[in-house]
mmCIF file of C-alpha atoms in Angstrom:
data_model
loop_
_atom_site.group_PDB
_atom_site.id
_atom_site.type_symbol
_atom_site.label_atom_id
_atom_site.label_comp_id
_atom_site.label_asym_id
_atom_site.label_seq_id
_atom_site.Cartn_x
_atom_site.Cartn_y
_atom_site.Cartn_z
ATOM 1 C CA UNK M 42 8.077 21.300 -14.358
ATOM 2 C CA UNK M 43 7.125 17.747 -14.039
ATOM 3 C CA UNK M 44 9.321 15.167 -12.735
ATOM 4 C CA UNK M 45 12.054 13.263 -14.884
ATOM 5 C CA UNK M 46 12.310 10.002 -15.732
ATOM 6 C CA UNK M 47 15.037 8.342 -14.015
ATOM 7 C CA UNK M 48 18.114 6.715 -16.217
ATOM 8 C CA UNK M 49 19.674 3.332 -16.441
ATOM 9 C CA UNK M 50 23.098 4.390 -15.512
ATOM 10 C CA UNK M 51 26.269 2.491 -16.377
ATOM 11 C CA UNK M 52 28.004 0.488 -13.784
ATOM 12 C CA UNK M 53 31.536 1.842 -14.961
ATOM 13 C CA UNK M 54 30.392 5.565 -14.685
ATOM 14 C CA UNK M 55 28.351 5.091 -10.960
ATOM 15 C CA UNK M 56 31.842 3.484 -10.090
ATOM 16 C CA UNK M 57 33.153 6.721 -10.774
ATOM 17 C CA UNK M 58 31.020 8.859 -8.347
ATOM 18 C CA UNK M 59 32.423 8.135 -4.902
ATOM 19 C CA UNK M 60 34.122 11.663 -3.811
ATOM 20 C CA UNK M 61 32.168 14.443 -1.432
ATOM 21 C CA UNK M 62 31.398 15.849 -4.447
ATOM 22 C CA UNK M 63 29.159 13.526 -6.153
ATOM 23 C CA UNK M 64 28.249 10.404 -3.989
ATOM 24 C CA UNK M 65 26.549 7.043 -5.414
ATOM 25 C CA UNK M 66 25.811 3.922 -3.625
ATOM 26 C CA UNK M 67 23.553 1.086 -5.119
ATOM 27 C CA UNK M 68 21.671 -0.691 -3.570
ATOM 28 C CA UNK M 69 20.313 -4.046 -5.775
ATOM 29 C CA UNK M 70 19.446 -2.187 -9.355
ATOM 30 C CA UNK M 71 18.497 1.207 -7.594
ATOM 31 C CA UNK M 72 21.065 4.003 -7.512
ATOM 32 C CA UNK M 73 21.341 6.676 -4.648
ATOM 33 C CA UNK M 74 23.043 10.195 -5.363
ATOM 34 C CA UNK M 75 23.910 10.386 -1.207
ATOM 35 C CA UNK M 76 26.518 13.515 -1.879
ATOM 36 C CA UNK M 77 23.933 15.738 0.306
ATOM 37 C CA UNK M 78 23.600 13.099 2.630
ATOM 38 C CA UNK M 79 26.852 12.784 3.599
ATOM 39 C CA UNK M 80 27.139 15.613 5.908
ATOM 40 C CA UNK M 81 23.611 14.643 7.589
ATOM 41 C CA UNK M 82 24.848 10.922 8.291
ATOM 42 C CA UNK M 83 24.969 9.728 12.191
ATOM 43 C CA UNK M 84 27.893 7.466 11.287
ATOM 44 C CA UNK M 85 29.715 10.201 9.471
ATOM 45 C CA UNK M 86 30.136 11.278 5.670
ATOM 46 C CA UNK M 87 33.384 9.341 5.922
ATOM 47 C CA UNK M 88 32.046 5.736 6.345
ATOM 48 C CA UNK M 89 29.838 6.771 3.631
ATOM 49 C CA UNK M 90 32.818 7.718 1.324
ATOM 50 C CA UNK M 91 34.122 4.368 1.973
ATOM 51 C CA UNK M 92 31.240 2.768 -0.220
ATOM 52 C CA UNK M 93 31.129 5.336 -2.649
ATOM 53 C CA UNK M 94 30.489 3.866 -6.697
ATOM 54 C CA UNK M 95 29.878 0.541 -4.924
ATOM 55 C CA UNK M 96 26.815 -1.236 -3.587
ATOM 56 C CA UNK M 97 25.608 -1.341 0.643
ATOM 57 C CA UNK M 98 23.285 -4.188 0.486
ATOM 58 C CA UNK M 99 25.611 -5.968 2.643
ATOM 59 C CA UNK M 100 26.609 -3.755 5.019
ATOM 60 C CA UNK M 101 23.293 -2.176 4.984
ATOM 61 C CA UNK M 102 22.208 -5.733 6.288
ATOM 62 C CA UNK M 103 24.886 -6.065 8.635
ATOM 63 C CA UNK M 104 23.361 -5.133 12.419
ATOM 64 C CA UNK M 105 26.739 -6.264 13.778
ATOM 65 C CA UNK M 106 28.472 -3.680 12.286
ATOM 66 C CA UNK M 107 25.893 -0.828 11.872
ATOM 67 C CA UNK M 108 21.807 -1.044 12.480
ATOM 68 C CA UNK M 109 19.922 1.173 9.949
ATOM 69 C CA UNK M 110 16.375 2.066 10.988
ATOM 70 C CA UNK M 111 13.415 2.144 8.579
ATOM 71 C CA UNK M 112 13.766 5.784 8.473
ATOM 72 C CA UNK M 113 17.626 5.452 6.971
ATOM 73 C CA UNK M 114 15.454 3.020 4.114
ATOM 74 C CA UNK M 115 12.859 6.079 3.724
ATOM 75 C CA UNK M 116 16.178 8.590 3.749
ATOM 76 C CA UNK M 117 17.952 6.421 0.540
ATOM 77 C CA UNK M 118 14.079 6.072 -1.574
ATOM 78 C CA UNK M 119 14.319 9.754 -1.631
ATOM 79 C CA UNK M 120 17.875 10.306 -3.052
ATOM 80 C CA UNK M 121 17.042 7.290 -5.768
ATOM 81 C CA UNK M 122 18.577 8.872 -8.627
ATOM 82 C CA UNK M 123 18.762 5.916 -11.751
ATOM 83 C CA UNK M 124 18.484 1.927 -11.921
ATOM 84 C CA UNK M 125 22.249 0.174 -12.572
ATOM 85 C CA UNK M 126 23.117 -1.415 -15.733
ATOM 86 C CA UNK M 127 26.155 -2.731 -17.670
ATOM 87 C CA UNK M 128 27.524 -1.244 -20.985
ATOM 88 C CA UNK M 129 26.365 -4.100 -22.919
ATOM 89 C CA UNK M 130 22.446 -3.854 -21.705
ATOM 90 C CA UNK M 131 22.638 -0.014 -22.349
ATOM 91 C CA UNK M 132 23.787 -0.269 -25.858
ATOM 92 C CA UNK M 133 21.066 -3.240 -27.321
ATOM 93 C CA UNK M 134 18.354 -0.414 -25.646
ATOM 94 C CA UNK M 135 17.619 1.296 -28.661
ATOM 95 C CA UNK M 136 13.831 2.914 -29.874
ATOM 96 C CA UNK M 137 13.611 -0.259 -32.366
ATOM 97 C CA UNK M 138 14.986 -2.719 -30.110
ATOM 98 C CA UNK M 139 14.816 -2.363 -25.973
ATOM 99 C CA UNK M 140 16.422 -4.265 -23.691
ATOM 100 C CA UNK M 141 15.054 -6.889 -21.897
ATOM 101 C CA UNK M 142 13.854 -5.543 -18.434
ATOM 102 C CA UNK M 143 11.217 -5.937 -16.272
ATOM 103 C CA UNK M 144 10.093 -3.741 -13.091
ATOM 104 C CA UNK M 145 9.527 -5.334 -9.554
ATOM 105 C CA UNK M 146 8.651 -3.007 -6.267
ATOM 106 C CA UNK M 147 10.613 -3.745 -3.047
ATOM 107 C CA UNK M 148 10.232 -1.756 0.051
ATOM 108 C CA UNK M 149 8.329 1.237 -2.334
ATOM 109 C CA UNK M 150 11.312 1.463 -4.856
ATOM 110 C CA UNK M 151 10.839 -0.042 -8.552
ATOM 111 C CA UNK M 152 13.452 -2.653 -9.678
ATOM 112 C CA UNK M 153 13.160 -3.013 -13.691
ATOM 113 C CA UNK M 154 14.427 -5.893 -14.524
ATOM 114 C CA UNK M 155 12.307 -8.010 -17.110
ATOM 115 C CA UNK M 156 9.625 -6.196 -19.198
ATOM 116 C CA UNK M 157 9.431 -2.668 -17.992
ATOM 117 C CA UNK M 158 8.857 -0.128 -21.060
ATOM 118 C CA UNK M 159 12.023 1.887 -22.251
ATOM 119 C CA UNK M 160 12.747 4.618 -24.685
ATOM 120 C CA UNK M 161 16.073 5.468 -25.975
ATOM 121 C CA UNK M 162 17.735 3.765 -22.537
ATOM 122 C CA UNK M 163 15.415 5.355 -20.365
ATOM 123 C CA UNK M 164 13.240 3.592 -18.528
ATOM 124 C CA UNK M 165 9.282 4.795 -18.485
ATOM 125 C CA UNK M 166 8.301 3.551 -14.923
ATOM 126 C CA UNK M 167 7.771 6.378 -12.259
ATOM 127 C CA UNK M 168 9.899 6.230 -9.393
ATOM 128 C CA UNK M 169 7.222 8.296 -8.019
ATOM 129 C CA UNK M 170 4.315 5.918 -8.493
ATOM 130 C CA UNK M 171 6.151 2.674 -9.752
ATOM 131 C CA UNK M 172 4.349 2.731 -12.183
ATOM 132 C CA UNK M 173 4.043 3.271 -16.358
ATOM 133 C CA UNK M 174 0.800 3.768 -17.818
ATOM 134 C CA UNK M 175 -2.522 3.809 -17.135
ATOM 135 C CA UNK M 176 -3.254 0.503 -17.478
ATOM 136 C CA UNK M 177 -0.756 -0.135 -14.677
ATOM 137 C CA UNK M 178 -3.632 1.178 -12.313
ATOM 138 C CA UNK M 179 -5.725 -1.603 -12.895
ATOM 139 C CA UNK M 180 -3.952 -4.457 -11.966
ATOM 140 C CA UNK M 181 -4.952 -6.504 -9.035
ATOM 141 C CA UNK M 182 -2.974 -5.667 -6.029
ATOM 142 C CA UNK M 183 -1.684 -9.121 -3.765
ATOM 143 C CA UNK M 184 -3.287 -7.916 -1.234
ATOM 144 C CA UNK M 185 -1.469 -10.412 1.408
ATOM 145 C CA UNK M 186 2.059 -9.794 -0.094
ATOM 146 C CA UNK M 187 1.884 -5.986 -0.476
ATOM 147 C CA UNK M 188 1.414 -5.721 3.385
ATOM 148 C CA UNK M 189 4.126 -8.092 3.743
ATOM 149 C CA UNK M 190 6.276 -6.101 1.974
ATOM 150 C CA UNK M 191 5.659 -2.404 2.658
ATOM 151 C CA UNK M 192 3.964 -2.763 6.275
ATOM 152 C CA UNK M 193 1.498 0.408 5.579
ATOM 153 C CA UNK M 194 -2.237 -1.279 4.586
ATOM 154 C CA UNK M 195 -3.929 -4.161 4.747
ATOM 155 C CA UNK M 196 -6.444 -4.200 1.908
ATOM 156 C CA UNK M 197 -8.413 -7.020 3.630
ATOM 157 C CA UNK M 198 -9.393 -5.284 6.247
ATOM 158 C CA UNK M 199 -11.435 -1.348 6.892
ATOM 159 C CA UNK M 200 -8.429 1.329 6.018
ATOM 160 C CA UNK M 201 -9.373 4.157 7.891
ATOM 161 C CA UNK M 202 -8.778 3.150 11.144
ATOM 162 C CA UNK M 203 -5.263 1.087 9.991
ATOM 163 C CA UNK M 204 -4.348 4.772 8.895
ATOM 164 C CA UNK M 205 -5.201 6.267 12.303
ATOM 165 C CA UNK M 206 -3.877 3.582 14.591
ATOM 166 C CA UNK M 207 -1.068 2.816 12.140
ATOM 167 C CA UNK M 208 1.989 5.658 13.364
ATOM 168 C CA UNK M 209 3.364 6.460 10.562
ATOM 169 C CA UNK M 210 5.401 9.310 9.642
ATOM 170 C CA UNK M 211 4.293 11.822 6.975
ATOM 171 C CA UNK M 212 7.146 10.787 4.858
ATOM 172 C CA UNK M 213 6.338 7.052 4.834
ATOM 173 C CA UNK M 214 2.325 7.689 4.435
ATOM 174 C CA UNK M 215 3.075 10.145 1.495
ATOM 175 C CA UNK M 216 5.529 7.698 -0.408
ATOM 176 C CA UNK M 217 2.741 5.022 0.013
ATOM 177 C CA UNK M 218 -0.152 6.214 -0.325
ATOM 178 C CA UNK M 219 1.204 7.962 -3.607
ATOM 179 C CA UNK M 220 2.086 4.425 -5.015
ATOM 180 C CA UNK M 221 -1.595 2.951 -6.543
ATOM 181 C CA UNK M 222 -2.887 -0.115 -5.411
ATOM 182 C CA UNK M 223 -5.953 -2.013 -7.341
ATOM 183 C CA UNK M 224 -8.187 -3.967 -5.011
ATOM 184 C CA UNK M 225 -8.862 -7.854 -6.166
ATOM 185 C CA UNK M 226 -11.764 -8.514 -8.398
ATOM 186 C CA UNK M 227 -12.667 -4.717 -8.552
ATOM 187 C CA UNK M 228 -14.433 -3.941 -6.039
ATOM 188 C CA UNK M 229 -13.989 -1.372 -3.553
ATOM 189 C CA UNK M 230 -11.612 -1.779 -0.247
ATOM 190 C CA UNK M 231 -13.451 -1.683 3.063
ATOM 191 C CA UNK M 232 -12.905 2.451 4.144
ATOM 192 C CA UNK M 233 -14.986 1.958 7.321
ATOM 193 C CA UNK M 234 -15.907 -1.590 7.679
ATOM 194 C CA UNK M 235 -19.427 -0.583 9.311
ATOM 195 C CA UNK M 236 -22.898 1.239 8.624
ATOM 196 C CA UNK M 237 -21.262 4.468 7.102
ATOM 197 C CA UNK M 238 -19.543 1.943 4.725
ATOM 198 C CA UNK M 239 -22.515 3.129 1.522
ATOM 199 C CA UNK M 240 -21.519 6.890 1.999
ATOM 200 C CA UNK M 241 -18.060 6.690 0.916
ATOM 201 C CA UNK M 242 -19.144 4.711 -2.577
ATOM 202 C CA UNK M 243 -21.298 6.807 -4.977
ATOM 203 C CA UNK M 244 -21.603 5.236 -9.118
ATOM 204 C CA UNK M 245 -21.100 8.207 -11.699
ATOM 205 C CA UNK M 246 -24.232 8.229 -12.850
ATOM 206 C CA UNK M 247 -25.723 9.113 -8.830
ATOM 207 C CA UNK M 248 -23.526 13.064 -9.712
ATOM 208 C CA UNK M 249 -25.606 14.131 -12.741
ATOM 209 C CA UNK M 250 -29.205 12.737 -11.636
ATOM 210 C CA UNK M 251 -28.736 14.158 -8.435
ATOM 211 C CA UNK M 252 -27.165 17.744 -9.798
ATOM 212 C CA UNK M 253 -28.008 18.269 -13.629
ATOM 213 C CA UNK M 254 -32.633 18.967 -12.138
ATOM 214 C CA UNK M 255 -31.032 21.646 -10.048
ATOM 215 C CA UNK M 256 -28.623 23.353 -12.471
ATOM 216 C CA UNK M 257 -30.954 22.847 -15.077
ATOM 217 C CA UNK M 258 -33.736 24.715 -12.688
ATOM 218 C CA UNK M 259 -31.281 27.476 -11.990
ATOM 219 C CA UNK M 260 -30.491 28.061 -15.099
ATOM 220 C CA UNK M 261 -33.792 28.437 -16.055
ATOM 221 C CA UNK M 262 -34.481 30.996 -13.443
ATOM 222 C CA UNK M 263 -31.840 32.861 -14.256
ATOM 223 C CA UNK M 264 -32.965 32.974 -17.975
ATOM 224 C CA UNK M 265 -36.036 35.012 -17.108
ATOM 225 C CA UNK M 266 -34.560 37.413 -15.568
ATOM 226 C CA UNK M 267 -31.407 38.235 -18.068
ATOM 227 C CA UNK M 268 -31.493 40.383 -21.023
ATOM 228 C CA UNK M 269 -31.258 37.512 -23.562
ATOM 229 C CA UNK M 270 -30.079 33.803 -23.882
ATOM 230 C CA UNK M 271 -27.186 34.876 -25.215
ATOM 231 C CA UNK M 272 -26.202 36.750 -21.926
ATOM 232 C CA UNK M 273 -26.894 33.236 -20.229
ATOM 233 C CA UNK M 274 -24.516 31.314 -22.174
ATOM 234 C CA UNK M 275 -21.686 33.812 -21.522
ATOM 235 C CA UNK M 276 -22.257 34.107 -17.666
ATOM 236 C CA UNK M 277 -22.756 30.604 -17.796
ATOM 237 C CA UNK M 278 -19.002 29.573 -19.114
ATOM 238 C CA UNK M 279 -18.251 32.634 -17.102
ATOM 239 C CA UNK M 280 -18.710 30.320 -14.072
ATOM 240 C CA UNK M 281 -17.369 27.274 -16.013
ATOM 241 C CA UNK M 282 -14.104 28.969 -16.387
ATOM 242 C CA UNK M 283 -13.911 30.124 -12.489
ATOM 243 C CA UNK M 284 -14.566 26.744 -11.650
ATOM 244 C CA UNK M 285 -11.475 25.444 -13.472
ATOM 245 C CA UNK M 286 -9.133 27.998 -11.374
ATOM 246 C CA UNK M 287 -11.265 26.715 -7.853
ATOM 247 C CA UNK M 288 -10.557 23.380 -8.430
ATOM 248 C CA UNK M 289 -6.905 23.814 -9.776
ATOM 249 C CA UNK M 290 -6.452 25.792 -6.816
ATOM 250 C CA UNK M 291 -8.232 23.098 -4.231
ATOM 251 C CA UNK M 292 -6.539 20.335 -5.885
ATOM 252 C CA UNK M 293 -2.822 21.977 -5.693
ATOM 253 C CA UNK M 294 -3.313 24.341 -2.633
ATOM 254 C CA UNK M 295 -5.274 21.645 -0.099
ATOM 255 C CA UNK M 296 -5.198 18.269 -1.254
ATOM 256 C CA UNK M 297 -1.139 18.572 -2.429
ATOM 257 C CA UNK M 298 -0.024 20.449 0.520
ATOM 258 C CA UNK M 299 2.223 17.331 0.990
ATOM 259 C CA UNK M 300 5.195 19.475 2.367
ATOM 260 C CA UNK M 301 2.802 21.444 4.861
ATOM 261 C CA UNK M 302 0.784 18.389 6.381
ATOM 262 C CA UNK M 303 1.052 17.735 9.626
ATOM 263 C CA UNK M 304 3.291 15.042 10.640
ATOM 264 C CA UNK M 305 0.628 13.223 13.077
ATOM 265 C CA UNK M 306 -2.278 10.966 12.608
ATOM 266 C CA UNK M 307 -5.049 13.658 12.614
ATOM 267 C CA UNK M 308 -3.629 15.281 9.495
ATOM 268 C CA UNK M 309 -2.900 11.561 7.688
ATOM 269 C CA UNK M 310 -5.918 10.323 8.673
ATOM 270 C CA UNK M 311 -8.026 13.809 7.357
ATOM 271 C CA UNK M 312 -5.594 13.955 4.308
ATOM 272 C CA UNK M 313 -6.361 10.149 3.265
ATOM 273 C CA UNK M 314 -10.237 10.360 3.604
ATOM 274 C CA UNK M 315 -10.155 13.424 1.583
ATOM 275 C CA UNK M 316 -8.441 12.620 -0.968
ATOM 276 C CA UNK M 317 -5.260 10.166 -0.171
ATOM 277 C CA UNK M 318 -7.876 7.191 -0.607
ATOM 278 C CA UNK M 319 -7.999 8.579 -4.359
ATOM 279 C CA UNK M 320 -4.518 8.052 -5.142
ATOM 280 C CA UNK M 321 -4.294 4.979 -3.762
ATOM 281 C CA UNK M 322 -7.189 3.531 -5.219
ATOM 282 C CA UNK M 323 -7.170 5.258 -8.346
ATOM 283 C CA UNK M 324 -10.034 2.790 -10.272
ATOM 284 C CA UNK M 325 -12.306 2.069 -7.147
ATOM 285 C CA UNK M 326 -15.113 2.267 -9.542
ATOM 286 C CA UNK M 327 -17.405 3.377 -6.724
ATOM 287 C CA UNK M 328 -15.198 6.487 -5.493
ATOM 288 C CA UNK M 329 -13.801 7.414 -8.863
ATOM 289 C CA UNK M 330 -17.100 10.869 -8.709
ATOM 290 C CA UNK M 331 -17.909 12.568 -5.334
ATOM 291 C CA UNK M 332 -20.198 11.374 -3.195
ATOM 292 C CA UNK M 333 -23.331 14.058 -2.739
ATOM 293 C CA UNK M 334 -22.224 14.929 0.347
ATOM 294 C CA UNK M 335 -18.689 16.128 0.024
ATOM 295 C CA UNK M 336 -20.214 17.888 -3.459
ATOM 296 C CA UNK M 337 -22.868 19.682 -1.654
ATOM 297 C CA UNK M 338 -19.415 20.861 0.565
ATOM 298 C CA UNK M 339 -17.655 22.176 -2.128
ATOM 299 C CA UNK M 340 -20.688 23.655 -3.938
ATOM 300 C CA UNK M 341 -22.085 25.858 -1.323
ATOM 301 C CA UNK M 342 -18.554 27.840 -1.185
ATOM 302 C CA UNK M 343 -18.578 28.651 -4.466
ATOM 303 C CA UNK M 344 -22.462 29.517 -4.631
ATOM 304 C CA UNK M 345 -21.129 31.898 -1.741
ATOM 305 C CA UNK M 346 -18.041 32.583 -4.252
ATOM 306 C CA UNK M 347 -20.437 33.676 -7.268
ATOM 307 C CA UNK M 348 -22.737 35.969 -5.263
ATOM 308 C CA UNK M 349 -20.024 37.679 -3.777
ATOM 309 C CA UNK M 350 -18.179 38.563 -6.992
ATOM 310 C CA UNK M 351 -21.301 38.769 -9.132
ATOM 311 C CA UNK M 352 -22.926 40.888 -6.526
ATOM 312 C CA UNK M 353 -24.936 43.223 -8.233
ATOM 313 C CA UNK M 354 -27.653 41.037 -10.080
ATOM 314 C CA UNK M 355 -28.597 37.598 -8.583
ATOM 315 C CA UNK M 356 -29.407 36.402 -11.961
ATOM 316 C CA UNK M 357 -26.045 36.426 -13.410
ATOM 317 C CA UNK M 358 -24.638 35.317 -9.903
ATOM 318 C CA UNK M 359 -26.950 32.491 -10.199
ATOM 319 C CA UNK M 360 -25.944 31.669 -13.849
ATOM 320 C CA UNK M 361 -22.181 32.074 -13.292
ATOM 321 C CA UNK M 362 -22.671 29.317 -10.299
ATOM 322 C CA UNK M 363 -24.949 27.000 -12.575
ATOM 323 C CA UNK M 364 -21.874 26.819 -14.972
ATOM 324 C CA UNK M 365 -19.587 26.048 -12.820
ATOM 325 C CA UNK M 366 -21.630 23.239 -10.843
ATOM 326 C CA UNK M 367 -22.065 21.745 -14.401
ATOM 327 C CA UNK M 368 -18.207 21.428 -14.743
ATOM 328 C CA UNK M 369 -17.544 19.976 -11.090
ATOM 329 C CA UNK M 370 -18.265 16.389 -12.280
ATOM 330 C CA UNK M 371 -15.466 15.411 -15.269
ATOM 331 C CA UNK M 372 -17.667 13.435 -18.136
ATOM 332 C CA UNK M 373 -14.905 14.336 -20.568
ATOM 333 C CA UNK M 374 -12.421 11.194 -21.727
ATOM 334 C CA UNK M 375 -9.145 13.621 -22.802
ATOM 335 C CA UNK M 376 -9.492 15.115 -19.560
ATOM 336 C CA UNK M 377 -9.969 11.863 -17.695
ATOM 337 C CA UNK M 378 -6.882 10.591 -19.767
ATOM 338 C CA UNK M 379 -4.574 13.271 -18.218
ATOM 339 C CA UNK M 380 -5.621 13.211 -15.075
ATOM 340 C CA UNK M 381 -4.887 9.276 -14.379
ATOM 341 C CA UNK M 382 -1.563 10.328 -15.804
ATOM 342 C CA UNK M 383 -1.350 12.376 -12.787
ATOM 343 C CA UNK M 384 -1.890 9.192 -10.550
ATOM 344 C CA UNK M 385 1.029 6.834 -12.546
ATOM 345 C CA UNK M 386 3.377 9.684 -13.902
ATOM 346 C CA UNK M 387 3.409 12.680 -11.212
ATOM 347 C CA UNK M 388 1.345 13.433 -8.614
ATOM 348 C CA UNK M 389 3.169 17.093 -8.015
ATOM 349 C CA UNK M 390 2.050 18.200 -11.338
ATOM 350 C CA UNK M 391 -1.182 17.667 -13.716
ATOM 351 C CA UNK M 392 -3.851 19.121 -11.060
ATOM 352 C CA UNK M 393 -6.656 20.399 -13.651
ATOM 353 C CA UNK M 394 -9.423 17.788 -13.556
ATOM 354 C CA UNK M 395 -12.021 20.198 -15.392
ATOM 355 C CA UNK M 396 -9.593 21.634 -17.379
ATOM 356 C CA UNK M 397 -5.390 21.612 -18.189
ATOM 357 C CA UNK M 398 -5.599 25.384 -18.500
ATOM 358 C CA UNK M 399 -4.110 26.559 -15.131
ATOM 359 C CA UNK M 400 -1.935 23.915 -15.226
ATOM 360 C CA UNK M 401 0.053 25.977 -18.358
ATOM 361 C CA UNK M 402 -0.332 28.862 -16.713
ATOM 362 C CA UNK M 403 1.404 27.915 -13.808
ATOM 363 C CA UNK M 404 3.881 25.582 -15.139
ATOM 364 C CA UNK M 405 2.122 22.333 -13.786
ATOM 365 C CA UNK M 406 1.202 20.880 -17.267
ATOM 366 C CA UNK M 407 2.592 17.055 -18.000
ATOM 367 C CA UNK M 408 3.678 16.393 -20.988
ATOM 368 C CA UNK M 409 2.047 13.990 -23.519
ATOM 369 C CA UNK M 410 2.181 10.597 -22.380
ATOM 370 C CA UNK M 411 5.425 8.488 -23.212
ATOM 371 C CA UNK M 412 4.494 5.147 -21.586
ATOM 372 C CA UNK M 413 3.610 2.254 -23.482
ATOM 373 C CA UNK M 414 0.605 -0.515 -22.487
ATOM 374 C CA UNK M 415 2.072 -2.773 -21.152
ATOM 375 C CA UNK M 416 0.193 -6.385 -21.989
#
């Protein structure tokens, strides 16, 4: 199911949570459910308990008393549960009226305070992605002050080897490179920052002059040797329809295996050339397709995939591949639509590109769209 919205949540009722059974702590506008933290604490779940329903900026602050480590910040952004608000704020947030907020990010965790969308008291910004449309994904990035404040990547400068020199844990890589960026001016970030700088950008229109001769050719050769056109159509969105499950499968099964990468700078660095680069530059309009290269990797496979299940006559084989080639490249706007919701709503859901299909079968679907553009 895909990821909830998280609530504005009265100050009176997170006042209220501060037993072992249901723990909150704020910290600025950002609430933290830390009841299953409490027994996992180095200090204790008691000195925990003592700030229960109340806020730990200060003592969080406080290296006199007690020093908390980055990884205690990346501990509470993962247990952020709502944003804090008074009675008065939650009532004028109605669907003809909503309250004045407005969303700032600090440390990777969203702060609405002025502006940010709302509907019926909930606020539309990810916690996931800080984010709450699509249009959100095209707005500059300060380059200067977003290193400043989340110490992962320094825009100005080639990212690849900031990613492999860099040490950071899978946790902190995967909250960050999960939250979009926009490079000034659009244009695209420096990836290598040398010669092999031109393989990494392809334009769209490089994927069908390069591919559509070839599937055209096949095609053709298949024709002669099938029964009748007709035949080719059908083995043709025969392979169109295999390619949706491929690609649902290599978008979920190898480039979401978020839980299951390794926590060292091999497995960042190969998950964030092939495809953590994506998320976090969502509109680099020069890595939006895939370059030749990386398609000719993923088409031989399934050319492999095609003859082996479509063994007995190379013609439909050849079809059935032909189909499927034609549907690696998305052209189609509804389809583009849903998947940039998968960049600002949830990245853990929404993984058809080609096609939403498998994502109802298997529960991964995201619902319609809520967010509002935001001017």
């Amino acid at each position: 199911m895909p990821s909830r919205e998280l609530p504005f949540i009265p100050s009176s009722e997170i006042a209220s949570h501060d037993t072992s059974e249901s723990c909150y702590v704020t910290l600025g506008s950002n609430v933290y459910d830390v009841t299953s933290f409490l027994g996992e604490h180095p200090g204790g779940g008691d000195l925990i308990l003592e700030y229960g329903g109340k806020d730990v900026e200060q003592i969080m602050n406080d290296e006199k008393s007690h020093v908390h480590s980055e990884v205690a910040v990346e501990v509470l952004e993962g247990l952020l549960c709502g944003f804090k608000t008074d009675e008065s704020s939650l009532k004028e947030a109605t669907p003809n009226k909503p309250a004045e907020t407005s969303q700032s990010a600090c440390n990777g965790v969203v702060k609405p305070q002025n502006g940010a969308p709302l509907e019926n008291g909930v606020s539309l910004v990810s916690p996931r992605t800080g984010m709450s449309s699509a249009a959100d994904l095209s707005v500059a990035t300060d380059a200067t002050q977003d290193y400043k404040a989340h110490k992962f990547l320094d825009l100005n400068k080639p990212l690849l080897m900031q990613v492999w020199h860099g040490g950071f844990s899978r946790d902190f890589y995967l909250m960050q490179v999960h939250r979009p960026r926009h490079y000034p001016g659009g244009e695209s970030a420096p990836l290598f920052g040398n010669f092999l700088e031109p393989l990494s950008k392809t334009a769209w229109y490089v994927v069908p002059m390069v591919w559509l001769p070839p599937v055209a050719y096949g095609s053709y050769l298949a024709y002669l040797g099938l029964p009748s056109f007709l035949q080719l159509v059908l083995y043709w969105f025969t392979g169109l329809g295999l390619w949706t499950l491929v690609e649902y499968g290599l978008h979920r099964g190898l480039f979401h295996v978020d839980k299951y990468l390794p926590d060292n700078r091999v497995g960042i660095t190969a998950h964030f050339v092939l495809h953590g680069i994506h998320h976090y530059l969502p509109m680099d309009k020069l890595r939006l397709v895939m370059p030749p290269t990386l398609f000719v990797a993923l088409a031989a496979p399934f050319y492999k995939l095609a003859h082996t299940i479509f063994y007995w006559d190379w013609n439909v084989a050849t079809a059935v591949f032909c189909g499927g080639i034609f549907g690696l490249p998305s052209f189609y706007k509804q389809l583009k639509t849903y998947h940039l919701q998968h960049h600002y709503q949830d990245y853990e859901n929404g993984f058809g590109v080609t096609s939403r299909f498998w994502d109802k079968v298997f529960g991964t679907e995201l619902p319609p769209s809520k967010s509002k553009k935001v001017a």
